[in-house]
XYZ file of N, CA, C and O in Angstrom:
728
model
N -75.047 126.443 65.476
C -76.026 125.627 64.779
C -75.976 125.891 63.169
O -75.642 126.899 62.788
N -76.001 124.746 62.346
C -75.750 124.835 60.971
C -77.187 124.397 60.294
O -77.916 123.664 61.021
N -77.317 124.645 59.076
C -78.539 124.133 58.401
C -78.747 122.723 58.458
O -79.821 122.085 58.478
N -77.659 121.909 58.525
C -77.753 120.507 58.600
C -78.362 120.024 59.934
O -78.699 118.833 60.052
N -78.481 120.782 60.898
C -79.131 120.573 62.139
C -80.565 120.890 62.265
O -81.288 120.561 63.182
N -81.163 121.420 61.201
C -82.420 121.827 61.104
C -83.564 120.772 61.518
O -84.420 121.005 62.276
N -83.428 119.691 60.968
C -84.496 118.563 61.284
C -84.477 118.348 62.758
O -85.492 118.152 63.317
N -83.347 118.126 63.298
C -83.125 117.680 64.564
C -83.612 118.796 65.481
O -84.289 118.630 66.568
N -83.342 120.019 65.154
C -83.871 121.181 66.030
C -85.251 121.503 65.926
O -85.932 121.641 66.968
N -85.773 121.327 64.733
C -87.451 121.264 64.674
C -87.927 120.083 65.638
O -88.937 120.283 66.161
N -87.489 118.943 65.438
C -87.950 117.794 66.283
C -87.845 118.268 67.754
O -88.824 118.009 68.547
N -86.691 118.801 68.213
C -86.623 119.145 69.583
C -87.545 120.252 70.050
O -88.189 120.390 70.957
N -87.733 121.276 69.052
C -88.785 122.284 69.260
C -90.039 121.707 69.626
O -90.904 122.203 70.496
N -90.393 120.682 68.820
C -91.969 120.057 69.073
C -91.922 119.383 70.423
O -92.888 119.457 71.048
N -90.854 118.740 70.779
C -90.952 118.198 72.205
C -90.756 119.120 73.211
O -91.480 119.060 74.355
N -90.158 120.314 73.243
C -89.891 121.293 74.249
C -90.947 122.341 74.184
O -91.385 122.729 75.342
N -91.500 122.847 72.930
C -92.317 123.884 72.907
C -93.671 123.580 72.219
O -94.431 124.597 71.991
N -93.943 122.388 71.845
C -95.182 122.063 71.075
C -95.120 122.473 69.592
O -96.195 122.633 68.937
N -93.930 122.859 68.990
C -93.973 123.260 67.630
C -93.915 124.774 67.464
O -94.652 125.344 66.675
N -93.339 125.510 68.279
C -93.352 127.044 68.173
C -92.765 127.439 66.907
O -93.302 128.452 66.388
N -91.643 127.051 66.553
C -90.996 127.560 65.236
C -90.827 126.369 64.339
O -90.595 125.118 64.727
N -90.894 126.634 63.061
C -90.678 125.697 62.050
C -89.266 125.655 61.254
O -88.572 126.576 61.824
N -88.967 124.939 60.408
C -87.514 124.950 59.768
C -87.380 126.341 59.195
O -86.210 126.857 59.253
N -88.153 126.953 58.570
C -88.027 128.365 57.999
C -87.675 129.286 59.022
O -86.920 130.284 58.902
N -88.342 129.285 60.229
C -88.013 130.135 61.322
C -86.605 129.923 61.850
O -85.933 130.964 61.935
N -86.164 128.762 62.079
C -84.883 128.497 62.586
C -83.912 128.937 61.406
O -82.801 129.445 61.811
N -84.117 128.689 60.221
C -83.313 129.225 59.073
C -83.095 130.583 59.016
O -81.918 131.021 58.946
N -84.162 131.343 59.272
C -84.063 132.774 59.381
C -83.178 133.270 60.599
O -82.283 134.081 60.537
N -83.331 132.508 61.730
C -82.389 132.724 62.972
C -80.892 132.573 62.634
O -80.103 133.225 63.138
N -80.553 131.544 61.818
C -79.256 131.074 61.595
C -78.639 132.249 60.729
O -77.478 132.623 60.987
N -79.316 132.912 60.039
C -78.842 134.027 58.958
C -78.882 135.355 59.527
O -78.261 136.296 59.067
N -79.646 135.482 60.565
C -80.032 136.924 61.309
C -78.797 137.439 61.872
O -78.288 136.755 62.838
N -78.305 138.700 61.624
C -77.154 139.242 62.307
C -77.623 139.629 63.665
O -76.710 139.887 64.420
N -78.842 139.629 64.028
C -79.402 140.173 65.372
C -79.900 138.918 66.113
O -80.530 139.174 67.203
N -79.412 137.631 65.845
C -79.724 136.582 66.599
C -78.629 135.783 66.960
O -77.795 135.521 66.084
N -78.587 135.257 68.200
C -77.768 134.213 68.654
C -78.558 132.873 68.857
O -79.447 132.887 69.802
N -78.370 131.881 68.084
C -79.126 130.625 68.166
C -77.981 129.558 68.668
O -77.083 129.321 67.942
N -78.182 128.995 69.804
C -77.237 128.043 70.327
C -77.916 126.748 70.585
O -79.145 126.533 70.825
N -77.343 125.509 70.143
C -77.766 124.262 70.539
C -76.813 123.668 71.436
O -75.570 123.860 71.489
N -77.196 122.501 72.182
C -76.438 121.906 73.199
C -76.453 120.404 72.445
O -77.510 119.797 72.242
N -75.490 120.029 72.263
C -75.169 118.716 71.480
C -74.433 117.633 72.318
O -73.315 118.127 72.860
N -74.866 116.346 72.598
C -74.157 115.558 73.253
C -73.895 114.423 72.390
O -74.530 114.124 71.258
N -72.765 113.575 72.633
C -72.529 112.351 71.932
C -72.303 111.309 72.727
O -71.750 111.410 73.886
N -72.689 110.058 72.268
C -72.526 108.799 73.093
C -72.449 107.752 71.958
O -73.396 107.764 71.128
N -71.414 106.896 72.105
C -71.382 105.637 71.177
C -71.389 106.209 69.696
O -72.215 105.657 68.863
N -70.631 107.196 69.326
C -70.435 107.751 68.069
C -71.640 108.270 67.403
O -71.843 108.348 66.189
N -72.720 108.513 68.254
C -74.048 109.214 67.780
C -74.155 110.504 68.503
O -74.105 110.564 69.763
N -74.431 111.636 67.647
C -74.617 112.867 68.609
C -76.112 113.059 68.372
O -76.802 112.737 67.674
N -76.423 114.016 69.403
C -77.878 114.182 69.602
C -77.938 115.697 70.171
O -77.306 116.043 71.098
N -78.796 116.514 69.394
C -79.134 117.884 69.994
C -80.014 117.713 71.068
O -81.362 117.319 70.746
N -79.870 118.181 72.404
C -80.687 117.987 73.357
C -81.209 119.324 74.097
O -81.972 119.364 75.040
N -80.604 120.459 73.519
C -81.102 121.836 74.098
C -80.795 122.802 73.035
O -80.062 122.843 72.119
N -81.641 123.925 73.274
C -81.623 125.033 72.147
C -81.969 126.203 73.067
O -82.584 126.314 74.052
N -81.258 127.450 72.648
C -81.517 128.647 73.221
C -81.262 129.738 72.154
O -80.406 129.560 71.280
N -82.155 130.849 72.320
C -81.948 131.850 71.074
C -82.420 133.191 71.873
O -83.154 133.333 72.760
N -81.551 134.217 71.360
C -81.770 135.629 71.732
C -81.865 136.374 70.564
O -81.086 136.236 69.547
N -82.633 137.538 70.690
C -82.718 138.579 69.689
C -82.031 139.759 70.300
O -82.395 140.188 71.397
N -81.062 140.307 69.476
C -80.599 141.709 70.048
C -81.344 142.754 69.264
O -81.398 142.976 68.146
N -82.071 143.618 70.306
C -82.958 144.702 70.008
C -82.386 145.870 70.694
O -82.560 145.875 71.872
N -81.880 146.942 69.985
C -81.216 148.157 70.554
C -80.294 147.669 71.651
O -79.268 147.136 71.159
N -80.645 147.968 73.016
C -79.625 147.533 74.034
C -80.008 146.419 74.774
O -79.538 146.095 75.823
N -81.073 145.645 74.391
C -81.438 144.496 75.081
C -81.485 143.210 74.270
O -81.502 143.037 73.110
N -81.352 142.185 75.010
C -81.368 140.808 74.450
C -82.753 140.111 74.989
O -83.104 140.057 76.036
N -83.578 139.885 73.927
C -84.859 139.210 74.061
C -84.636 137.671 73.966
O -84.400 137.291 72.837
N -84.635 137.061 75.159
C -84.422 135.644 75.091
C -85.769 134.910 74.681
O -86.813 135.060 75.265
N -85.778 134.394 73.400
C -86.896 133.875 72.813
C -87.224 132.400 73.099
O -88.325 131.917 72.965
N -85.975 131.604 73.256
C -86.091 130.396 73.400
C -85.233 129.813 74.526
O -83.991 130.296 74.498
N -85.467 128.891 75.342
C -84.618 128.081 76.083
C -85.206 126.909 76.530
O -86.307 126.847 77.176
N -84.743 125.827 75.966
C -85.376 124.374 76.162
C -84.361 123.460 76.328
O -83.358 123.251 75.455
N -84.545 122.370 77.101
C -83.811 121.198 77.188
C -84.745 119.988 76.939
O -85.764 120.010 77.694
N -84.631 119.047 76.276
C -85.114 117.927 76.123
C -85.512 117.123 77.484
O -84.643 117.115 78.282
N -86.705 116.716 77.676
C -87.218 116.239 78.942
C -86.334 115.138 79.567
O -85.943 115.314 80.752
N -85.760 114.153 78.871
C -84.781 113.278 79.427
C -83.653 113.853 79.920
O -82.855 113.065 80.840
N -83.283 114.876 79.678
C -81.919 115.618 80.075
C -82.092 116.762 80.899
O -81.028 117.545 81.169
N -83.258 116.998 81.348
C -83.504 118.175 82.348
C -83.017 117.880 83.751
O -82.653 116.763 83.977
N -82.808 118.927 84.531
C -82.576 118.808 85.917
C -81.006 118.345 86.067
O -80.544 117.686 87.002
N -80.137 118.621 85.090
C -78.619 118.241 85.160
C -77.925 119.616 85.135
O -76.732 119.298 84.936
N -78.374 120.703 84.944
C -77.696 121.991 84.873
C -77.453 122.485 83.483
O -76.840 123.477 83.255
N -77.945 121.752 82.529
C -77.626 122.175 81.171
C -78.461 123.366 80.792
O -78.060 124.263 80.000
N -79.765 123.691 81.382
C -80.552 124.726 81.041
C -79.732 126.066 81.600
O -79.700 127.047 80.859
N -79.146 125.939 82.739
C -78.321 126.892 83.390
C -77.123 127.355 82.486
O -76.879 128.376 82.176
N -76.565 126.293 82.070
C -75.308 126.294 81.228
C -75.675 127.082 79.898
O -74.915 127.988 79.560
N -76.821 126.760 79.344
C -77.163 127.429 78.042
C -77.540 128.797 78.154
O -77.206 129.650 77.564
N -78.276 129.112 79.326
C -78.602 130.462 79.683
C -77.465 131.276 80.003
O -77.493 132.496 79.475
N -76.507 130.748 80.627
C -75.372 131.607 80.837
C -74.601 131.921 79.494
O -74.166 132.966 79.310
N -74.554 130.966 78.666
C -73.954 131.288 77.448
C -74.789 132.256 76.612
O -74.157 133.127 75.934
N -76.008 132.275 76.742
C -76.873 133.349 76.009
C -76.632 134.659 76.564
O -76.332 135.752 75.903
N -76.545 134.696 78.015
C -76.119 136.157 78.722
C -74.793 136.596 78.322
O -74.739 137.766 78.133
N -73.881 135.682 78.382
C -72.502 136.127 77.974
C -72.506 136.561 76.643
O -71.689 137.526 76.150
N -73.163 135.851 75.507
C -73.289 136.334 74.206
C -73.853 137.656 74.132
O -73.477 138.545 73.324
N -75.000 137.860 74.956
C -75.432 139.326 74.902
C -74.618 140.299 75.342
O -74.408 141.463 74.862
N -73.667 140.011 76.493
C -72.762 140.903 76.892
C -71.681 141.210 75.987
O -71.325 142.371 75.820
N -71.329 140.278 75.324
C -70.286 140.225 74.244
C -70.716 141.236 73.051
O -69.977 141.965 72.447
N -72.071 141.276 72.778
C -72.650 142.329 71.781
C -72.871 143.596 72.294
O -73.232 144.526 71.798
N -72.518 143.829 73.577
C -72.618 145.192 74.247
C -74.033 145.559 74.769
O -74.269 146.631 75.080
N -74.889 144.504 74.726
C -76.355 144.742 75.422
C -76.207 144.858 76.774
O -75.319 144.259 77.444
N -77.234 145.704 77.400
C -77.158 146.022 78.697
C -78.265 145.502 79.525
O -78.170 145.213 80.670
N -79.280 145.024 78.854
C -80.389 144.178 79.609
C -80.852 143.002 78.813
O -80.639 142.856 77.574
N -81.369 142.123 79.560
C -81.980 140.786 78.935
C -83.394 140.762 79.460
O -83.814 141.183 80.645
N -84.343 140.221 78.620
C -85.736 140.071 78.950
C -86.253 138.806 78.478
O -85.654 138.236 77.443
N -87.352 138.294 78.993
C -87.853 136.916 78.502
C -89.249 136.923 79.151
O -89.665 137.597 80.025
N -90.162 136.024 78.481
C -91.366 135.694 79.342
C -91.242 134.199 79.759
O -90.649 133.404 78.971
N -92.006 133.880 80.945
C -92.083 132.454 81.295
C -93.276 132.337 81.858
O -93.939 133.271 82.411
N -94.042 131.036 81.736
C -95.160 130.777 82.262
C -95.291 131.001 83.727
O -94.315 130.512 84.400
N -96.358 131.523 84.358
C -96.405 131.611 85.740
C -96.236 130.411 86.415
O -95.675 130.429 87.534
N -96.832 129.177 86.012
C -96.668 128.002 86.626
C -95.359 127.377 86.645
O -95.125 126.253 87.281
N -94.446 127.842 85.806
C -93.175 127.126 85.672
C -92.180 127.601 86.709
O -91.192 128.298 86.388
N -92.360 127.036 87.912
C -91.703 127.518 89.026
C -90.167 127.102 88.835
O -89.219 127.771 89.379
N -89.770 125.945 88.308
C -88.435 125.513 88.011
C -87.693 126.720 87.120
O -86.599 126.975 87.509
N -88.310 127.032 86.088
C -87.748 127.811 85.091
C -87.496 129.246 85.911
O -86.525 130.063 85.801
N -88.624 129.687 86.524
C -88.582 131.050 87.388
C -87.466 131.068 88.234
O -86.787 132.031 88.508
N -87.239 129.989 89.004
C -86.044 129.864 90.051
C -84.725 130.023 89.279
O -83.832 130.697 89.848
N -84.570 129.374 88.114
C -83.289 129.396 87.334
C -83.084 130.955 86.993
O -81.944 131.472 87.236
N -84.198 131.605 86.334
C -83.921 132.912 86.053
C -83.662 133.943 87.171
O -82.731 134.633 86.947
N -84.348 133.669 88.170
C -84.182 134.556 89.318
C -82.701 134.424 89.928
O -82.009 135.324 90.453
N -82.277 133.105 89.958
C -80.869 132.745 90.460
C -79.679 133.433 89.577
O -78.650 133.508 89.931
N -80.110 133.871 88.301
C -79.137 134.480 87.394
C -79.480 136.044 87.315
O -79.139 136.596 86.270
N -80.151 136.554 88.258
C -80.304 138.017 88.260
C -81.559 138.630 87.592
O -81.772 139.923 87.605
N -82.502 137.688 87.166
C -83.740 138.278 86.452
C -84.878 138.498 87.614
O -84.805 137.815 88.594
N -85.477 139.506 87.313
C -86.644 140.148 88.279
C -87.910 140.154 87.580
O -87.840 140.539 86.298
N -88.911 139.840 88.251
C -90.249 140.038 87.584
C -90.619 141.586 87.397
O -90.359 142.352 88.359
N -90.933 141.918 86.210
C -91.184 143.351 85.661
C -92.645 143.479 85.525
O -93.252 144.566 85.455
N -93.422 142.439 85.164
C -94.724 142.646 84.777
C -95.442 141.218 84.512
O -94.840 140.146 84.686
N -96.492 141.274 83.734
C -97.221 140.151 83.422
C -97.971 140.212 82.050
O -98.494 141.526 81.655
N -97.907 139.330 81.351
C -98.736 139.245 79.985
C -99.947 138.450 80.201
O -99.570 137.213 80.198
N -101.137 138.879 80.324
C -102.162 138.026 80.632
C -102.532 137.117 79.446
O -102.508 137.711 78.369
N -102.877 136.012 79.683
C -103.424 134.933 78.754
C -102.381 135.010 77.502
O -102.914 134.858 76.377
N -101.113 134.985 77.715
C -100.115 135.120 76.815
C -99.936 133.756 75.895
O -99.633 133.787 74.722
N -100.120 132.664 76.515
C -99.918 131.367 75.869
C -101.319 130.809 75.236
O -102.474 131.221 75.682
N -101.202 129.835 74.384
C -102.362 129.271 73.745
C -103.486 128.727 74.653
O -104.751 128.827 74.493
N -103.066 128.301 75.788
C -103.837 127.666 76.722
C -104.464 128.799 77.783
O -105.039 128.425 78.871
N -104.261 129.966 77.506
C -104.762 131.044 78.275
C -103.946 131.337 79.550
O -104.205 132.274 80.243
N -102.829 130.579 79.765
C -102.014 130.911 80.955
C -101.211 132.160 80.799
O -100.893 132.635 79.655
N -101.120 133.029 81.739
C -100.418 134.256 81.764
C -98.894 134.069 81.794
O -98.396 132.911 82.247
N -98.195 134.917 81.313
C -96.598 134.928 81.340
C -96.132 135.928 82.257
O -96.756 137.159 82.274
N -95.041 135.632 82.935
C -94.369 136.664 83.764
C -93.326 137.319 82.794
O -92.590 136.573 82.105
N -93.245 138.640 82.880
C -92.091 139.321 82.127
C -90.976 139.473 82.949
O -91.085 140.127 84.227
N -89.692 139.049 82.745
C -88.619 139.046 83.436
C -87.546 139.968 82.898
O -87.417 139.985 81.733
N -86.859 140.725 83.595
C -85.608 141.561 83.159
C -84.461 141.349 84.006
O -84.488 141.097 85.192
N -83.303 141.459 83.392
C -81.945 141.539 83.941
C -81.184 142.618 83.469
O -81.086 142.647 82.161
N -80.704 143.404 84.218
C -80.042 144.713 83.851
C -78.574 144.862 84.128
O -78.000 145.776 84.244
N -77.980 143.593 84.237
C -76.491 143.616 84.732
C -75.517 143.225 83.645
O -74.357 142.816 83.928
N -75.972 143.102 82.456
C -75.051 142.440 81.381
C -73.852 143.209 81.161
O -72.870 142.518 80.531
N -73.589 144.382 81.494
C -72.275 145.056 81.496
C -71.693 145.334 82.825
O -70.636 145.976 82.764
N -72.217 144.844 83.697
C -71.627 144.824 85.197
C -70.403 143.971 85.268
O -70.781 142.654 85.213
N -69.256 144.298 85.500
C -68.154 143.295 85.529
C -68.205 142.340 86.559
O -67.865 141.134 86.277
N -68.919 142.696 87.742
C -69.057 141.694 88.797
C -69.940 140.500 88.292
O -69.795 139.307 88.563
N -71.050 140.831 87.740
C -71.973 139.962 87.134
C -71.399 139.025 86.121
O -71.653 137.823 85.997
N -70.667 139.599 85.192
C -70.102 138.714 84.155
C -69.048 137.966 84.758
O -69.008 136.667 84.323
N -68.297 138.307 85.747
C -67.245 137.417 86.310
C -67.995 136.227 86.979
O -67.642 135.097 86.829
N -69.240 136.480 87.730
C -69.959 135.441 88.267
C -70.471 134.497 87.242
O -70.470 133.310 87.404
N -70.953 134.994 86.082
C -71.352 134.084 84.939
C -70.327 133.209 84.527
O -70.493 131.989 84.349
N -69.132 133.749 84.286
C -67.985 133.062 83.807
C -67.616 132.016 84.766
O -67.291 130.818 84.425
N -67.640 132.352 86.110
C -67.225 131.437 87.109
C -68.211 130.262 87.239
O -67.845 129.128 87.244
N -69.593 130.445 87.047
C -70.475 129.398 87.048
C -70.504 128.743 85.938
O -70.495 127.410 85.932
N -70.159 129.335 84.660
C -69.903 128.568 83.441
C -68.843 127.560 83.539
O -69.012 126.438 83.212
N -67.769 127.818 84.139
C -66.631 127.006 84.288
C -66.937 125.890 85.319
O -66.551 124.796 85.096
N -67.634 126.250 86.421
C -68.016 125.308 87.372
C -68.870 124.190 86.751
O -68.841 123.035 87.145
N -69.667 124.515 85.835
C -70.707 123.511 85.267
C -70.116 122.765 84.223
O -70.457 121.588 83.906
N -69.153 123.399 83.331
C -68.573 122.748 82.159
C -67.959 121.475 82.349
O -68.225 120.514 81.780
N -66.972 121.416 83.242
C -66.182 120.205 83.500
C -67.184 118.977 84.033
O -67.063 117.803 83.501
N -67.910 119.191 85.002
C -68.804 118.159 85.430
C -69.734 117.618 84.431
O -70.020 116.528 84.332
N -70.236 118.679 83.639
C -71.204 118.278 82.487
C -70.556 117.426 81.520
O -71.204 116.540 80.907
N -69.404 117.960 81.165
C -68.585 117.255 80.172
C -68.421 115.803 80.379
O -68.546 114.824 79.782
N -68.002 115.437 81.686
C -67.730 114.125 82.269
C -69.030 113.236 82.304
O -68.948 112.056 82.036
N -70.133 113.954 82.800
C -71.320 113.218 82.883
C -71.956 112.832 81.688
O -72.483 111.782 81.421
N -71.905 113.686 80.716
C -72.520 113.548 79.346
C -71.872 113.066 78.175
O -72.433 112.749 77.134
N -70.470 112.844 78.309
C -69.864 112.549 77.161
C -70.079 113.563 75.867
O -70.581 113.137 74.934
N -70.136 114.757 76.268
C -70.560 115.832 75.390
C -69.494 116.061 74.311
O -68.301 116.027 74.576
N -69.965 116.099 73.225
C -68.957 116.382 72.005
C -68.638 117.795 71.909
O -69.352 118.621 72.229
N -67.246 117.950 71.721
C -66.839 119.324 71.363
C -67.311 119.769 69.974
O -67.075 119.266 68.941
N -68.184 120.838 70.131
C -68.765 121.142 68.815
C -67.972 122.344 68.290
O -67.855 122.412 67.025
N -67.493 123.197 69.009
C -66.670 124.408 68.605
C -65.780 124.842 69.805
O -66.418 125.110 70.758
N -64.561 124.810 69.587
C -63.733 125.271 70.596
C -63.858 126.736 70.771
O -63.873 127.532 69.884
N -63.824 127.331 72.136
C -63.538 126.591 73.282
C -64.834 126.057 73.949
O -64.802 125.388 75.210
N -65.897 126.291 73.460
C -67.150 125.814 74.183
C -67.376 124.462 73.813
O -67.464 124.092 72.487
N -67.644 123.541 74.746
C -67.781 122.121 74.612
C -69.092 121.806 74.038
O -69.068 120.622 73.429
N -70.074 122.405 74.019
C -71.397 121.865 73.594
C -72.162 123.096 72.951
O -73.145 122.749 72.135
N -71.960 124.219 73.305
C -72.773 125.199 72.815
C -72.306 125.799 71.222
O -71.158 125.882 71.042
N -73.159 125.696 70.275
C -72.642 125.818 69.140
C -73.498 127.125 68.473
O -74.658 127.092 68.269
N -72.836 128.180 68.427
C -73.406 129.563 67.989
C -73.874 129.198 66.537
O -73.304 128.569 65.679
N -75.051 129.933 66.096
C -75.333 130.054 64.711
C -74.484 130.694 63.957
O -73.716 131.531 64.341
């Protein structure tokens, strides 16, 4: 992600998260050495659009996944999985050993995605969200396990080609076809 993407990312944040972060918050993430901020950008008919965003913070030996969102019209296509895999691989590349995140108890689709990639429920934060819904705390402790990393890379490759063909995704930075690191 670059500073020129800020307005589009803030708009996407409003659609996905109700305005969780503003432009200053994203600007800090772009410049932070402890943050990986990825966007998913597609192009169609000479116009590109940011449709997904993911962020992690590197804290000691853990990756705290702070954001993972795909714009509603583009959900249920595998892009959230693809973006999460990129975040987990980025965390592994940093030498981090664990990943954690919070997810709404009611978000069964997200919970199934996280569990399918090795996350397990470790606890609950009561009334975590503004509407008083509780969050489940999830952990994944396999980020340096060679078998886990191989499986992530296999899934990444299996997702990449079909998504590229389906979406006319713009190559933002080689070799990743759509994930643009900050």
